[in-house]
Amino acid sequence: MSLKHSLRALVACTALFTATGAALAQVTVKDPWVRATVAQQKATGAFMQITSTEPVRLVEAKSAAAKIVEIHEMRMEGDRMMMKAIDALDIVPGRALELKPGSYHVMLIDVVKPVNAGDKVPLTLVIEGRDGKRSAVEVSAEARAMNAARPAAATPEHKHQH
């Protein structure tokens, strides 16, 4: 990706949201991506690392790319891998919340059209502070082929204030 395209993507993906209150949390989203779909596939996952300067929670995710968007966890129950929707994920200051395959992730269900490698998928992450106030973090996640390796170069970070 050229510098011009990188800067354009960074500008397009970055939004500042300010919530009133004593403390403002700086929320950063790094390396957002979604898994590209294959023919007839109606669901996919979104992955990223989220950090914050204050204790906050990821309480919701939205996307125009799917009719249903949920925060999910995957875990072992006995010898079976189970996936289910959860209400929220805590983001602890100084520690990245990693959404990754086989673990916590954003599930896009009933995608409105196929997601092809290279597509940009818009996501809105809803963050809730300790005071209960919510704000949105807009993210553009690049679709990667299912067998694609993680890129060697780091992608731009998306920083947001809450």
Coordinates of C-alpha atoms in Angstrom, one line a residue:
M1 CA 0.0 0.0 0.0
S2 CA 1.4 3.4 -0.9
L3 CA 2.0 6.1 1.6
K4 CA -0.8 8.2 0.0
H5 CA -3.2 5.3 0.4
S6 CA -2.0 4.6 3.9
L7 CA -2.5 8.2 4.9
R8 CA -5.9 8.3 3.2
A9 CA -6.9 5.0 5.0
L10 CA -5.7 6.4 8.3
V11 CA -7.7 9.6 7.9
A12 CA -10.8 7.7 6.8
C13 CA -10.5 5.3 9.7
T14 CA -9.7 7.8 12.4
A15 CA -12.4 9.7 14.3
L16 CA -12.2 11.4 17.6
F17 CA -15.0 11.0 20.1
T18 CA -15.0 12.9 23.3
A19 CA -17.2 12.0 26.3
T20 CA -17.7 14.4 29.2
G21 CA -16.4 13.3 32.5
A22 CA -13.4 13.5 34.7
A23 CA -11.2 11.1 32.7
L24 CA -11.0 10.7 29.0
A25 CA -9.9 7.3 27.7
Q26 CA -7.7 7.1 24.7
V27 CA -8.8 4.0 22.8
T28 CA -6.5 2.6 20.1
V29 CA -7.4 -0.1 17.5
K30 CA -4.5 -1.8 15.8
D31 CA -4.5 -4.2 12.8
P32 CA -8.2 -4.5 12.2
W33 CA -9.1 -7.2 9.7
V34 CA -11.9 -9.5 8.7
R35 CA -11.8 -13.0 7.2
A36 CA -12.9 -13.0 3.5
T37 CA -15.8 -15.2 2.8
V38 CA -16.1 -18.0 0.2
A39 CA -19.1 -18.8 -2.0
Q40 CA -22.4 -19.1 -0.1
Q41 CA -20.7 -18.3 3.3
K42 CA -23.0 -15.9 5.3
A43 CA -20.8 -15.2 8.3
T44 CA -17.3 -14.2 9.1
G45 CA -15.2 -12.8 11.9
A46 CA -13.4 -9.5 12.6
F47 CA -10.2 -9.3 14.5
M48 CA -8.0 -6.6 16.0
Q49 CA -6.1 -5.4 19.1
I50 CA -7.8 -2.8 21.3
T51 CA -6.0 -0.7 24.0
S52 CA -7.2 2.0 26.3
T53 CA -5.7 4.4 28.7
E54 CA -8.6 4.0 31.1
P55 CA -10.8 1.0 32.1
V56 CA -13.5 0.7 29.5
R57 CA -15.6 -2.1 28.0
L58 CA -16.4 -3.1 24.4
V59 CA -20.2 -3.4 24.7
E60 CA -21.4 -3.6 21.1
A61 CA -20.2 -3.8 17.5
K62 CA -22.1 -2.7 14.4
S63 CA -21.5 -2.9 10.6
A64 CA -23.4 -2.1 7.5
A65 CA -21.7 -5.3 6.0
A66 CA -23.9 -7.7 8.1
K67 CA -27.5 -7.8 9.4
I68 CA -26.3 -9.1 12.8
V69 CA -23.1 -8.2 14.5
E70 CA -22.2 -9.7 17.9
I71 CA -19.2 -9.9 20.2
H72 CA -18.3 -13.6 20.5
E73 CA -16.0 -15.8 22.5
M74 CA -14.7 -19.3 21.6
R75 CA -13.6 -21.7 24.3
M76 CA -13.2 -25.3 25.0
E77 CA -15.9 -27.2 26.8
G78 CA -14.5 -30.6 27.4
D79 CA -13.3 -31.7 24.0
R80 CA -15.6 -29.4 22.0
M81 CA -14.9 -25.9 20.8
M82 CA -17.9 -23.7 21.6
M83 CA -18.7 -20.2 20.3
K84 CA -21.3 -17.9 21.8
A85 CA -22.3 -14.3 22.0
I86 CA -21.3 -12.3 25.1
D87 CA -22.4 -9.0 26.4
A88 CA -19.1 -7.2 26.8
L89 CA -15.3 -7.4 27.0
D90 CA -13.3 -5.4 29.5
I91 CA -10.4 -3.4 28.2
V92 CA -7.7 -3.0 30.9
P93 CA -5.4 0.0 30.7
G94 CA -1.9 -0.9 29.5
R95 CA -3.0 -4.4 28.2
A96 CA -4.2 -5.1 24.7
L97 CA -7.6 -6.8 24.3
E98 CA -6.8 -9.1 21.4
L99 CA -9.7 -10.2 19.2
K100 CA -8.2 -13.2 17.2
P101 CA -9.3 -16.4 15.5
G102 CA -10.2 -19.1 18.0
S103 CA -10.8 -16.6 20.8
Y104 CA -12.7 -13.4 21.3
H105 CA -13.8 -11.8 18.0
V106 CA -16.6 -9.8 16.4
M107 CA -19.0 -12.0 14.5
L108 CA -20.6 -10.7 11.3
I109 CA -23.7 -12.8 10.6
D110 CA -25.9 -12.8 7.5
V111 CA -23.4 -10.7 5.5
V112 CA -25.2 -8.6 2.9
K113 CA -22.7 -9.4 0.1
P114 CA -19.6 -11.6 -0.2
V115 CA -16.5 -10.2 1.5
N116 CA -13.6 -10.5 -0.9
A117 CA -9.9 -10.2 0.0
G118 CA -8.9 -6.5 -0.1
D119 CA -12.4 -5.2 0.6
K120 CA -12.7 -2.6 3.4
V121 CA -15.4 -3.5 5.9
P122 CA -16.7 -0.7 8.1
L123 CA -17.1 -1.5 11.8
T124 CA -18.4 0.6 14.7
L125 CA -17.2 -0.4 18.1
V126 CA -19.3 0.9 21.0
I127 CA -17.1 1.6 24.1
E128 CA -18.6 2.2 27.5
G129 CA -16.7 4.0 30.3
R130 CA -17.0 3.4 34.0
D131 CA -19.5 6.2 34.2
G132 CA -21.8 4.3 31.8
K133 CA -21.4 6.7 29.0
R134 CA -20.9 5.2 25.5
S135 CA -19.0 6.4 22.5
A136 CA -18.3 5.0 19.1
V137 CA -15.0 4.1 17.5
E138 CA -15.2 3.8 13.7
V139 CA -12.8 1.3 12.1
S140 CA -12.2 0.2 8.6
A141 CA -11.0 -3.5 8.5
E142 CA -9.4 -5.0 5.5
A143 CA -10.6 -8.4 4.3
R144 CA -7.9 -11.1 4.2
A145 CA -8.1 -14.4 2.5
M146 CA -8.7 -17.3 4.9
N147 CA -5.2 -18.7 4.3
A148 CA -3.5 -15.3 4.2
A149 CA -0.6 -14.8 6.6
R150 CA -0.5 -11.8 8.9
P151 CA 1.3 -8.9 7.1
A152 CA 4.8 -8.3 8.1
A153 CA 4.4 -4.5 8.2
A154 CA 2.3 -3.1 10.9
T155 CA -0.8 -1.3 9.8
P156 CA -1.6 2.2 11.1
E157 CA -3.2 2.5 14.5
H158 CA -6.5 4.1 14.9
K159 CA -6.6 6.4 18.0
H160 CA -9.8 7.7 19.6
Q161 CA -10.6 9.6 22.7
H162 CA -13.5 8.9 24.9

